[in-house]
XYZ file of N, CA, C and O in Angstrom:
828
model
N -3.499 10.617 0.997
C -3.059 11.934 0.544
C -2.866 12.844 1.758
O -3.711 12.897 2.647
N -1.773 13.560 1.780
C -1.441 14.421 2.913
C -2.233 15.721 2.869
O -2.480 16.280 1.809
N -2.657 16.187 4.036
C -3.337 17.480 4.162
C -2.493 18.385 5.038
O -1.955 17.951 6.063
N -2.365 19.644 4.641
C -1.602 20.606 5.428
C -2.438 21.223 6.545
O -1.916 21.930 7.402
N -3.738 20.937 6.538
C -4.626 21.507 7.552
C -5.262 20.460 8.453
O -5.780 20.798 9.519
N -5.240 19.199 8.009
C -5.848 18.134 8.807
C -4.819 17.149 9.314
O -3.683 17.106 8.843
N -5.218 16.347 10.296
C -4.346 15.330 10.875
C -4.527 14.019 10.128
O -5.660 13.597 9.902
N -3.433 13.362 9.723
C -3.563 12.064 9.038
C -4.335 11.068 9.899
O -4.245 11.095 11.132
N -5.091 10.200 9.261
C -5.915 9.226 9.965
C -5.081 8.385 10.930
O -4.109 7.750 10.538
N -5.461 8.402 12.191
C -4.771 7.586 13.193
C -5.757 6.955 14.173
O -5.348 6.171 15.032
N -7.039 7.297 14.053
C -8.055 6.736 14.943
C -9.408 6.764 14.243
O -9.655 7.592 13.368
N -10.275 5.838 14.633
C -11.626 5.753 14.080
C -12.617 5.736 15.235
O -12.449 4.993 16.206
N -13.653 6.560 15.112
C -14.686 6.617 16.138
C -15.883 5.784 15.698
O -16.367 5.914 14.579
N -16.353 4.922 16.588
C -17.506 4.071 16.289
C -18.297 3.880 17.565
O -17.755 3.463 18.590
N -19.562 4.210 17.514
C -20.438 4.111 18.688
C -19.829 4.816 19.899
O -19.779 4.276 21.019
N -19.330 6.019 19.656
C -18.793 6.888 20.715
C -17.514 6.346 21.353
O -17.097 6.813 22.421
N -16.875 5.371 20.721
C -15.599 4.868 21.210
C -14.521 5.114 20.156
O -14.797 5.116 18.958
N -13.294 5.340 20.625
C -12.172 5.629 19.736
C -11.275 4.395 19.634
O -10.904 3.803 20.655
N -10.921 4.038 18.406
C -10.043 2.895 18.155
C -8.816 3.379 17.382
O -8.942 4.002 16.327
N -7.647 3.105 17.926
C -6.403 3.518 17.283
C -6.184 2.709 16.014
O -6.425 1.505 15.978
N -5.700 3.373 14.967
C -5.386 2.719 13.698
C -3.912 2.946 13.384
O -3.438 4.083 13.362
N -3.188 1.875 13.166
C -1.768 1.961 12.840
C -1.608 2.110 11.329
O -1.767 1.148 10.581
N -1.306 3.324 10.881
C -1.088 3.576 9.455
C 0.350 4.019 9.203
O 0.606 4.846 8.323
N 1.283 3.451 9.967
C 2.695 3.669 9.666
C 2.985 3.078 8.291
O 2.358 2.103 7.880
N 3.933 3.662 7.571
C 4.159 3.251 6.181
C 4.500 1.773 6.064
O 4.068 1.101 5.114
N 5.249 1.230 7.022
C 5.620 -0.184 6.932
C 4.423 -1.098 7.176
O 4.322 -2.183 6.586
N 3.481 -0.663 8.008
C 2.257 -1.432 8.221
C 1.437 -1.479 6.944
O 0.915 -2.528 6.558
N 1.315 -0.342 6.277
C 0.548 -0.284 5.034
C 1.195 -1.145 3.956
O 0.511 -1.847 3.204
N 2.522 -1.114 3.880
C 3.220 -1.939 2.887
C 2.981 -3.423 3.170
O 2.770 -4.218 2.236
N 2.980 -3.813 4.432
C 2.659 -5.201 4.785
C 1.240 -5.540 4.335
O 0.971 -6.657 3.864
N 0.320 -4.592 4.488
C -1.064 -4.788 4.066
C -1.153 -4.962 2.553
O -1.859 -5.848 2.053
N -0.421 -4.135 1.810
C -0.433 -4.240 0.351
C 0.141 -5.581 -0.099
O -0.364 -6.198 -1.044
N 1.193 -6.031 0.572
C 1.783 -7.334 0.252
C 0.793 -8.454 0.572
O 0.675 -9.424 -0.169
N 0.073 -8.300 1.688
C -0.930 -9.293 2.077
C -2.042 -9.352 1.038
O -2.498 -10.434 0.662
N -2.462 -8.187 0.551
C -3.546 -8.123 -0.425
C -3.180 -8.792 -1.737
O -4.044 -9.278 -2.465
N -1.894 -8.819 -2.062
C -1.435 -9.406 -3.319
C -1.011 -10.864 -3.157
O -0.607 -11.509 -4.123
N -1.092 -11.380 -1.949
C -0.636 -12.743 -1.678
C -1.805 -13.722 -1.745
O -2.959 -13.333 -1.925
N -1.482 -14.994 -1.586
C -2.504 -16.032 -1.535
C -2.676 -16.564 -0.115
O -3.171 -17.677 0.088
N -2.260 -15.785 0.862
C -2.352 -16.232 2.243
C -3.806 -16.412 2.669
O -4.676 -15.632 2.271
N -4.073 -17.420 3.488
C -5.438 -17.589 4.020
C -5.730 -16.547 5.090
O -4.814 -15.942 5.649
N -7.006 -16.362 5.377
C -7.443 -15.461 6.459
C -6.890 -14.051 6.289
O -6.438 -13.415 7.245
N -6.926 -13.527 5.066
C -6.381 -12.198 4.809
C -7.054 -11.124 5.650
O -6.387 -10.229 6.179
N -8.387 -11.206 5.754
C -9.114 -10.152 6.468
C -8.726 -10.105 7.941
O -8.522 -9.035 8.504
N -8.615 -11.288 8.562
C -8.238 -11.328 9.972
C -6.834 -10.767 10.181
O -6.579 -10.037 11.145
N -5.918 -11.102 9.282
C -4.546 -10.610 9.394
C -4.495 -9.098 9.168
O -3.715 -8.395 9.813
N -5.326 -8.604 8.260
C -5.379 -7.164 8.012
C -5.906 -6.415 9.233
O -5.404 -5.353 9.593
N -6.916 -7.000 9.873
C -7.462 -6.390 11.088
C -6.376 -6.254 12.156
O -6.221 -5.204 12.785
N -5.596 -7.309 12.329
C -4.548 -7.278 13.353
C -3.452 -6.283 12.991
O -2.891 -5.624 13.875
N -3.138 -6.164 11.697
C -2.125 -5.203 11.273
C -2.498 -3.790 11.694
O -1.686 -3.051 12.244
N -3.738 -3.408 11.426
C -4.153 -2.026 11.655
C -4.627 -1.752 13.086
O -4.456 -0.647 13.581
N -5.216 -2.761 13.734
C -5.809 -2.524 15.058
C -5.086 -3.233 16.200
O -5.422 -3.014 17.361
N -4.099 -4.076 15.876
C -3.344 -4.754 16.921
C -4.226 -5.627 17.793
O -5.114 -6.330 17.304
N -4.014 -5.551 19.112
C -4.744 -6.399 20.066
C -5.897 -5.671 20.744
O -6.381 -6.107 21.802
N -6.351 -4.559 20.177
C -7.469 -3.833 20.759
C -8.728 -4.700 20.760
O -8.932 -5.523 19.868
N -9.567 -4.504 21.738
C -10.860 -5.179 21.766
C -11.808 -4.408 20.855
O -12.154 -3.256 21.128
N -12.211 -5.045 19.770
C -12.999 -4.375 18.743
C -14.467 -4.780 18.844
O -14.791 -5.866 19.324
N -15.363 -3.924 18.385
C -16.796 -4.251 18.440
C -17.137 -5.402 17.500
O -16.592 -5.499 16.397
N -18.019 -6.290 17.932
C -18.453 -7.408 17.102
C -19.563 -6.945 16.174
O -20.710 -7.373 16.272
N -19.198 -6.068 15.278
C -20.172 -5.465 14.368
C -19.543 -5.363 12.981
O -18.568 -4.633 12.791
N -20.074 -6.099 12.003
C -19.519 -6.029 10.639
C -19.472 -4.611 10.079
O -18.606 -4.280 9.275
N -20.405 -3.754 10.501
C -20.416 -2.371 10.021
C -19.149 -1.637 10.426
O -18.659 -0.771 9.702
N -18.623 -1.972 11.608
C -17.387 -1.333 12.064
C -16.241 -1.655 11.113
O -15.496 -0.773 10.681
N -16.084 -2.946 10.789
C -14.988 -3.357 9.925
C -15.163 -2.826 8.505
O -14.214 -2.372 7.882
N -16.368 -2.867 8.014
C -16.613 -2.401 6.647
C -16.335 -0.909 6.516
O -15.633 -0.470 5.597
N -16.856 -0.118 7.442
C -16.638 1.332 7.381
C -15.179 1.679 7.666
O -14.620 2.596 7.050
N -14.551 0.922 8.572
C -13.148 1.186 8.909
C -12.242 0.926 7.716
O -11.376 1.738 7.384
N -12.442 -0.214 7.061
C -11.565 -0.543 5.942
C -11.847 0.338 4.723
O -10.953 0.591 3.912
N -13.063 0.825 4.611
C -13.337 1.783 3.544
C -12.522 3.054 3.781
O -11.877 3.574 2.860
N -12.517 3.540 5.018
C -11.772 4.745 5.362
C -10.264 4.509 5.238
O -9.530 5.362 4.709
N -9.792 3.358 5.697
C -8.364 3.034 5.601
C -7.927 2.971 4.145
O -6.891 3.538 3.767
N -8.704 2.284 3.317
C -8.321 2.167 1.911
C -8.399 3.488 1.162
O -7.609 3.744 0.263
N -9.347 4.333 1.522
C -9.397 5.667 0.921
C -8.138 6.443 1.277
O -7.572 7.151 0.445
N -7.698 6.317 2.523
C -6.481 6.998 2.969
C -5.260 6.470 2.228
O -4.381 7.238 1.817
N -5.207 5.159 2.035
C -4.056 4.536 1.392
C -3.984 4.870 -0.097
O -2.907 5.145 -0.633
N -5.123 4.850 -0.775
C -5.113 4.917 -2.237
C -5.374 6.307 -2.815
O -5.094 6.536 -3.986
N -5.898 7.219 -2.006
C -6.254 8.527 -2.555
C -5.015 9.287 -2.998
O -4.038 9.402 -2.267
N -5.053 9.783 -4.236
C -3.920 10.523 -4.791
C -4.376 11.931 -5.166
O -5.531 12.144 -5.523
N -3.481 12.927 -5.077
C -3.894 14.313 -5.321
C -4.185 14.650 -6.778
O -4.901 15.604 -7.053
N -3.653 13.864 -7.722
C -3.759 14.254 -9.128
C -4.505 13.249 -9.981
O -4.385 13.233 -11.186
N -5.294 12.371 -9.356
C -6.091 11.449 -10.135
C -7.346 11.116 -9.371
O -7.420 11.278 -8.162
N -8.357 10.644 -10.100
C -9.628 10.294 -9.480
C -9.611 8.842 -9.055
O -9.198 7.970 -9.803
N -10.094 8.597 -7.842
C -10.207 7.229 -7.346
C -11.672 6.829 -7.188
O -11.985 5.880 -6.496
N -12.549 7.570 -7.840
C -13.967 7.352 -7.620
C -14.437 5.973 -8.045
O -15.431 5.465 -7.549
N -13.711 5.343 -8.981
C -14.141 4.046 -9.478
C -13.564 2.892 -8.675
O -13.866 1.730 -8.930
N -12.726 3.193 -7.674
C -12.062 2.128 -6.926
C -12.973 1.563 -5.850
O -13.677 2.294 -5.169
N -12.949 0.249 -5.708
C -13.646 -0.398 -4.614
C -12.746 -0.399 -3.393
O -11.583 -0.033 -3.475
N -13.307 -0.813 -2.259
C -12.479 -0.957 -1.077
C -12.465 -2.417 -0.678
O -13.010 -3.258 -1.328
N -11.859 -2.709 0.432
C -11.692 -4.085 0.835
C -10.218 -4.403 0.765
O -9.375 -3.586 1.077
N -9.884 -5.588 0.287
C -8.486 -5.953 0.139
C -7.971 -5.517 -1.228
O -6.849 -5.819 -1.604
N -8.792 -4.839 -2.009
C -8.346 -4.362 -3.318
C -7.548 -3.082 -3.152
O -7.896 -2.204 -2.373
N -6.453 -2.958 -3.875
C -5.593 -1.782 -3.764
C -5.236 -1.272 -5.142
O -5.432 -1.950 -6.142
N -4.733 -0.047 -5.178
C -4.334 0.534 -6.455
C -3.213 -0.292 -7.087
O -2.265 -0.672 -6.420
N -3.315 -0.600 -8.389
C -2.257 -1.387 -9.025
C -0.934 -0.632 -9.061
O -0.894 0.558 -9.310
N 0.142 -1.337 -8.784
C 1.476 -0.751 -8.832
C 2.190 -1.375 -10.033
O 2.801 -2.419 -9.929
N 2.115 -0.739 -11.186
C 2.626 -1.330 -12.412
C 4.071 -0.944 -12.688
O 4.737 -1.610 -13.469
N 4.556 0.106 -12.066
C 5.896 0.589 -12.369
C 6.885 0.355 -11.245
O 8.082 0.527 -11.438
N 6.411 -0.025 -10.080
C 7.306 -0.272 -8.959
C 6.634 -1.205 -7.965
O 5.417 -1.403 -7.987
N 7.446 -1.772 -7.097
C 6.960 -2.666 -6.053
C 7.646 -2.280 -4.755
O 8.877 -2.186 -4.709
N 6.861 -2.061 -3.707
C 7.461 -1.701 -2.423
C 8.350 -2.827 -1.904
O 9.329 -2.575 -1.189
N 8.031 -4.062 -2.253
C 8.827 -5.205 -1.797
C 10.064 -5.398 -2.675
O 11.195 -5.427 -2.184
N 9.856 -5.531 -3.977
C 10.971 -5.803 -4.883
C 11.941 -4.634 -4.977
O 13.154 -4.824 -5.117
N 11.414 -3.425 -4.897
C 12.248 -2.226 -5.040
C 12.634 -1.619 -3.695
O 12.985 -0.431 -3.627
N 12.559 -2.412 -2.634
C 12.820 -1.879 -1.286
C 14.197 -1.235 -1.183
O 14.348 -0.157 -0.589
N 15.229 -1.865 -1.743
C 16.580 -1.311 -1.671
C 16.649 0.065 -2.330
O 17.247 1.013 -1.786
N 16.053 0.165 -3.521
C 16.100 1.425 -4.275
C 15.302 2.521 -3.575
O 15.717 3.691 -3.555
N 14.172 2.163 -2.983
C 13.361 3.148 -2.258
C 14.110 3.632 -1.019
O 14.166 4.836 -0.739
N 14.694 2.692 -0.284
C 15.476 3.048 0.908
C 16.618 3.983 0.532
O 16.826 5.032 1.172
N 17.361 3.630 -0.522
C 18.503 4.450 -0.943
C 18.054 5.828 -1.417
O 18.745 6.830 -1.184
N 16.888 5.896 -2.046
C 16.380 7.176 -2.561
C 16.018 8.131 -1.436
O 16.328 9.326 -1.489
N 15.357 7.617 -0.393
C 15.008 8.456 0.755
C 16.270 8.932 1.474
O 16.346 10.085 1.911
N 17.236 8.042 1.591
C 18.479 8.413 2.262
C 19.243 9.449 1.444
O 19.787 10.418 1.991
N 19.252 9.277 0.130
C 19.984 10.165 -0.768
C 19.387 11.574 -0.790
O 20.085 12.570 -0.662
N 18.057 11.652 -0.927
C 17.423 12.966 -1.109
C 17.053 13.646 0.208
O 17.251 14.856 0.367
N 16.506 12.876 1.149
C 15.987 13.477 2.377
C 16.872 13.197 3.594
O 16.593 13.726 4.679
N 17.875 12.349 3.428
C 18.699 11.907 4.558
C 17.840 11.235 5.621
O 18.081 11.372 6.820
N 16.830 10.497 5.161
C 15.925 9.769 6.046
C 16.235 8.279 5.958
O 16.226 7.698 4.866
N 16.507 7.679 7.111
C 16.724 6.242 7.193
C 15.365 5.594 7.464
O 14.852 5.649 8.586
N 14.779 4.982 6.436
C 13.439 4.424 6.577
C 13.378 3.298 7.610
O 12.323 3.073 8.209
N 14.479 2.595 7.824
C 14.470 1.537 8.834
C 14.233 2.110 10.230
O 13.629 1.460 11.090
N 14.695 3.338 10.457
C 14.497 3.989 11.750
C 13.113 4.639 11.864
O 12.711 5.058 12.952
N 12.420 4.732 10.729
C 11.102 5.366 10.723
C 9.963 4.350 10.773
O 8.795 4.734 10.812
N 10.312 3.056 10.777
C 9.262 2.037 10.836
C 8.459 2.169 12.122
O 9.015 2.344 13.203
N 7.143 2.113 11.979
C 6.262 2.269 13.131
C 6.020 3.711 13.521
O 5.242 3.978 14.432
N 6.665 4.658 12.823
C 6.532 6.076 13.184
C 6.020 6.937 12.020
O 5.073 7.702 12.196
N 6.674 6.851 10.864
C 6.280 7.716 9.755
C 4.923 7.286 9.184
O 4.745 6.149 8.764
N 3.968 8.215 9.179
C 2.625 7.924 8.664
C 2.684 7.677 7.165
O 3.499 8.253 6.445
N 1.809 6.812 6.701
C 1.743 6.479 5.276
C 1.595 7.719 4.400
O 2.234 7.822 3.342
N 0.764 8.670 4.806
C 0.535 9.866 3.998
C 1.809 10.693 3.854
O 2.062 11.277 2.795
N 2.615 10.743 4.897
C 3.894 11.451 4.841
C 4.847 10.702 3.903
O 5.507 11.304 3.054
N 4.909 9.388 4.066
C 5.761 8.559 3.214
C 5.416 8.754 1.743
O 6.296 8.940 0.897
N 4.114 8.720 1.435
C 3.691 8.841 0.034
C 4.029 10.221 -0.526
O 4.446 10.348 -1.686
N 3.857 11.265 0.272
C 4.183 12.614 -0.194
C 5.666 12.719 -0.515
O 6.057 13.299 -1.537
N 6.498 12.142 0.343
C 7.939 12.165 0.111
C 8.318 11.279 -1.076
O 9.175 11.641 -1.884
N 7.674 10.133 -1.187
C 7.939 9.234 -2.320
C 7.626 9.941 -3.642
O 8.409 9.885 -4.594
N 6.461 10.596 -3.696
C 6.062 11.286 -4.924
C 6.986 12.454 -5.255
O 7.031 12.903 -6.398
N 7.706 12.952 -4.243
C 8.601 14.090 -4.460
C 10.030 13.701 -4.782
O 10.890 14.579 -4.923
N 10.302 12.421 -4.921
C 11.670 11.982 -5.228
C 12.090 12.457 -6.615
O 11.322 12.389 -7.580
N 13.316 12.921 -6.716
C 13.830 13.491 -7.960
C 14.193 12.396 -8.965
O 14.339 11.223 -8.619
N 14.379 12.835 -10.216
C 14.644 11.895 -11.298
C 15.964 11.151 -11.144
O 16.123 10.048 -11.691
N 16.908 11.731 -10.390
C 18.216 11.088 -10.273
C 18.301 10.103 -9.097
O 19.362 9.534 -8.849
N 17.196 9.905 -8.375
C 17.215 8.934 -7.280
C 17.099 7.522 -7.856
O 16.535 7.325 -8.939
N 17.624 6.531 -7.147
C 17.623 5.162 -7.670
C 16.250 4.649 -8.105
O 16.120 4.068 -9.190
N 15.205 4.846 -7.291
C 13.901 4.295 -7.651
C 13.319 4.997 -8.872
O 12.701 4.361 -9.729
N 13.533 6.313 -8.983
C 13.009 7.026 -10.143
C 13.748 6.640 -11.421
O 13.159 6.593 -12.500
N 15.043 6.334 -11.300
C 15.792 5.870 -12.468
C 15.284 4.506 -12.934
O 15.176 4.240 -14.136
N 14.948 3.653 -11.965
C 14.407 2.332 -12.308
C 13.031 2.458 -12.962
O 12.732 1.798 -13.964
N 12.185 3.328 -12.391
C 10.852 3.552 -12.966
C 10.967 4.081 -14.382
O 10.256 3.642 -15.297
N 11.880 5.034 -14.597
C 12.089 5.592 -15.934
C 12.564 4.514 -16.901
O 12.099 4.450 -18.049
N 13.441 3.654 -16.449
C 13.956 2.570 -17.287
C 12.838 1.627 -17.702
O 12.756 1.209 -18.872
N 11.966 1.285 -16.770
C 10.868 0.368 -17.061
C 9.883 0.944 -18.080
O 9.194 0.201 -18.778
N 9.821 2.271 -18.159
C 8.872 2.919 -19.073
C 9.441 3.153 -20.472
O 8.706 3.539 -21.378
N 10.720 2.950 -20.656
C 11.347 3.235 -21.946
C 10.797 2.325 -23.042
O 10.641 1.119 -22.847
N 10.538 2.926 -24.187
C 10.096 2.192 -25.376
C 11.329 1.841 -26.203
O 12.014 2.734 -26.717
N 11.616 0.547 -26.310
C 12.837 0.126 -27.001
C 12.884 0.587 -28.456
O 13.970 0.810 -29.008
N 11.718 0.754 -29.062
C 11.695 1.184 -30.469
C 12.175 2.624 -30.625
O 12.531 3.043 -31.734
N 12.199 3.369 -29.533
C 12.635 4.766 -29.583
C 14.085 4.931 -29.133
O 14.603 6.048 -29.112
N 14.728 3.834 -28.778
C 16.115 3.864 -28.302
C 17.062 3.694 -29.494
O 16.838 2.832 -30.355
N 18.130 4.504 -29.586
C 19.114 4.344 -30.673
C 19.661 2.920 -30.715
O 19.800 2.259 -29.682
N 19.967 2.453 -31.918
C 20.392 1.066 -32.106
C 21.556 0.681 -31.212
O 21.588 -0.424 -30.657
N 22.517 1.589 -31.048
C 23.716 1.250 -30.290
C 23.448 1.117 -28.779
O 24.275 0.564 -28.043
N 22.293 1.631 -28.305
C 21.966 1.552 -26.882
C 20.863 0.526 -26.582
O 20.650 0.155 -25.425
N 20.198 0.057 -27.619
C 18.991 -0.759 -27.422
C 19.282 -2.055 -26.679
O 18.537 -2.448 -25.773
N 20.361 -2.730 -27.023
C 20.683 -4.000 -26.388
C 20.943 -3.816 -24.892
O 20.456 -4.605 -24.071
N 21.680 -2.771 -24.546
C 21.981 -2.510 -23.138
C 20.719 -2.173 -22.360
O 20.506 -2.676 -21.241
N 19.855 -1.327 -22.935
C 18.600 -0.948 -22.268
C 17.703 -2.166 -22.102
O 17.068 -2.354 -21.053
N 17.654 -3.019 -23.108
C 16.832 -4.227 -23.041
C 17.297 -5.146 -21.918
O 16.494 -5.735 -21.191
N 18.614 -5.267 -21.774
C 19.163 -6.095 -20.700
C 18.829 -5.517 -19.329
O 18.493 -6.261 -18.400
N 18.915 -4.195 -19.220
C 18.586 -3.547 -17.957
C 17.096 -3.701 -17.637
O 16.721 -3.921 -16.478
N 16.243 -3.568 -18.646
C 14.807 -3.744 -18.430
C 14.500 -5.162 -17.961
O 13.642 -5.367 -17.095
N 15.203 -6.128 -18.528
C 15.009 -7.513 -18.108
C 15.486 -7.713 -16.670
O 14.837 -8.399 -15.880
N 16.606 -7.104 -16.331
C 17.162 -7.239 -14.980
C 16.227 -6.622 -13.942
O 16.025 -7.193 -12.856
N 15.658 -5.446 -14.253
C 14.814 -4.723 -13.304
C 13.324 -5.003 -13.493
O 12.485 -4.318 -12.900
N 12.985 -5.997 -14.291
C 11.575 -6.295 -14.556
C 10.847 -6.669 -13.273
O 11.405 -7.328 -12.389
N 9.598 -6.239 -13.174
C 8.791 -6.546 -11.997
C 8.295 -7.980 -12.055
O 7.937 -8.491 -13.117
N 8.275 -8.624 -10.900
C 7.696 -9.958 -10.783
C 6.245 -9.781 -10.370
O 5.958 -9.317 -9.267
N 5.316 -10.111 -11.243
C 3.892 -9.901 -10.996
C 3.314 -11.146 -10.358
O 3.441 -12.251 -10.892
N 2.675 -10.971 -9.192
C 2.083 -12.107 -8.483
C 0.662 -12.395 -8.947
O 0.321 -13.512 -9.274
N -0.173 -11.356 -8.969
C -1.570 -11.550 -9.303
C -1.966 -10.666 -10.478
O -1.498 -9.552 -10.620
N -2.868 -11.175 -11.281
C -3.393 -10.377 -12.381
C -4.358 -9.340 -11.836
O -4.875 -9.462 -10.728
N -4.619 -8.318 -12.644
C -5.575 -7.278 -12.227
C -6.951 -7.894 -12.001
O -7.671 -7.506 -11.087
N -7.311 -8.881 -12.815
C -8.615 -9.522 -12.668
C -8.735 -10.229 -11.326
O -9.778 -10.185 -10.670
N -7.638 -10.871 -10.893
C -7.647 -11.554 -9.603
C -7.763 -10.549 -8.470
O -8.462 -10.785 -7.481
N -7.071 -9.398 -8.592
C -7.166 -8.375 -7.559
C -8.579 -7.810 -7.501
O -9.118 -7.546 -6.420
N -9.209 -7.626 -8.657
C -10.559 -7.076 -8.698
C -11.574 -8.021 -8.062
O -12.645 -7.604 -7.641
N -11.256 -9.320 -8.019
C -12.174 -10.291 -7.442
C -12.362 -10.066 -5.950
O -13.358 -10.475 -5.366
N -11.382 -9.397 -5.318
C -11.484 -9.076 -3.892
C -12.328 -7.809 -3.748
O -11.836 -6.728 -3.503
N -13.602 -7.970 -3.923
C -14.486 -6.818 -4.055
C -15.168 -6.458 -2.745
O -15.017 -7.127 -1.725
N -15.951 -5.412 -2.815
C -16.741 -4.932 -1.689
C -17.619 -6.039 -1.121
O -17.630 -6.296 0.080
N -18.351 -6.735 -1.986
C -19.261 -7.784 -1.530
C -18.516 -8.930 -0.871
O -18.970 -9.484 0.130
N -17.374 -9.309 -1.440
C -16.588 -10.400 -0.877
C -16.087 -10.028 0.519
O -16.076 -10.853 1.430
N -15.674 -8.781 0.679
C -15.174 -8.336 1.976
C -16.295 -8.326 3.008
O -16.113 -8.772 4.140
N -17.459 -7.839 2.628
C -18.592 -7.799 3.550
C -18.948 -9.203 4.027
O -19.209 -9.428 5.203
N -18.938 -10.162 3.089
C -19.247 -11.544 3.445
C -18.207 -12.096 4.409
O -18.537 -12.817 5.358
N -16.935 -11.755 4.164
C -15.853 -12.247 5.029
C -16.009 -11.713 6.438
O -15.843 -12.448 7.419
N -16.334 -10.437 6.578
C -16.475 -9.852 7.906
C -17.726 -10.361 8.615
O -17.759 -10.472 9.832
N -18.768 -10.682 7.851
C -19.939 -11.293 8.449
C -19.589 -12.651 9.040
O -20.063 -13.019 10.119
N -18.728 -13.397 8.336
C -18.279 -14.697 8.835
C -17.470 -14.526 10.111
O -17.613 -15.286 11.072
N -16.587 -13.505 10.119
C -15.790 -13.226 11.313
C -16.696 -12.882 12.491
O -16.462 -13.312 13.618
N -17.721 -12.106 12.220
C -18.647 -11.673 13.251
C -19.373 -12.880 13.866
O -19.469 -13.023 15.089
N -19.833 -13.794 12.996
C -20.540 -14.974 13.472
C -19.620 -15.872 14.293
O -19.999 -16.414 15.309
N -18.362 -16.004 13.822
C -17.391 -16.833 14.533
C -17.081 -16.238 15.903
O -16.950 -16.953 16.902
N -16.979 -14.916 15.964
C -16.682 -14.245 17.224
C -17.838 -14.407 18.206
O -17.629 -14.642 19.394
N -19.068 -14.313 17.705
C -20.225 -14.479 18.561
C -20.289 -15.899 19.120
O -20.575 -16.125 20.291
N -20.009 -16.891 18.266
C -20.032 -18.276 18.706
C -18.963 -18.527 19.768
O -19.191 -19.249 20.743
N -17.776 -17.923 19.561
C -16.683 -18.110 20.511
C -16.966 -17.463 21.849
O -16.404 -17.835 22.862
N -17.839 -16.438 21.842
C -18.123 -15.720 23.077
C -19.188 -16.378 23.944
O -19.439 -15.939 25.057
N -19.823 -17.435 23.425
C -20.876 -18.074 24.182
C -20.308 -19.028 25.238
O -19.274 -19.616 25.033
């Protein structure tokens, strides 16, 4: 969530040292895609996404606290409570749109309304800025039209339009990779265990 008085998260302090965090919108989208995938070593790949090649402390507390802060930054919304959400590789469900599947529509919407070329903003535009602009997209933008279409109740559509709307809903239907139950399985405890394993492996490699 964007703040008009504070600076968006870009660094984390741990044991009096500062570590840069890459929260560009494209990095976060890669993280969300990783969280929904079946790729092995998700935690290690997530660490590299956000921290790059920095030398990080061999302390599970660093990773646990860092990812808690990162996920709070990613998922916090101004008009809803996130108090029940866990952190880790778990993310807010996206039931009406997909950053991957709807990439064309999102790109066209930003270009149409803000005259912003998102391809030129990769690695630069902070996630919080991206989300604020995304939430401000008007109803006539491509992505908002698709979202509206997906929400339409066919029983409320006039008979002469129902077949066409149904076909459009089928065409624009989201491809769901993981169930909510599977996403919930990536819990706080699972993440802590994973980082403990990383910590032990790093210590062994350093001997």
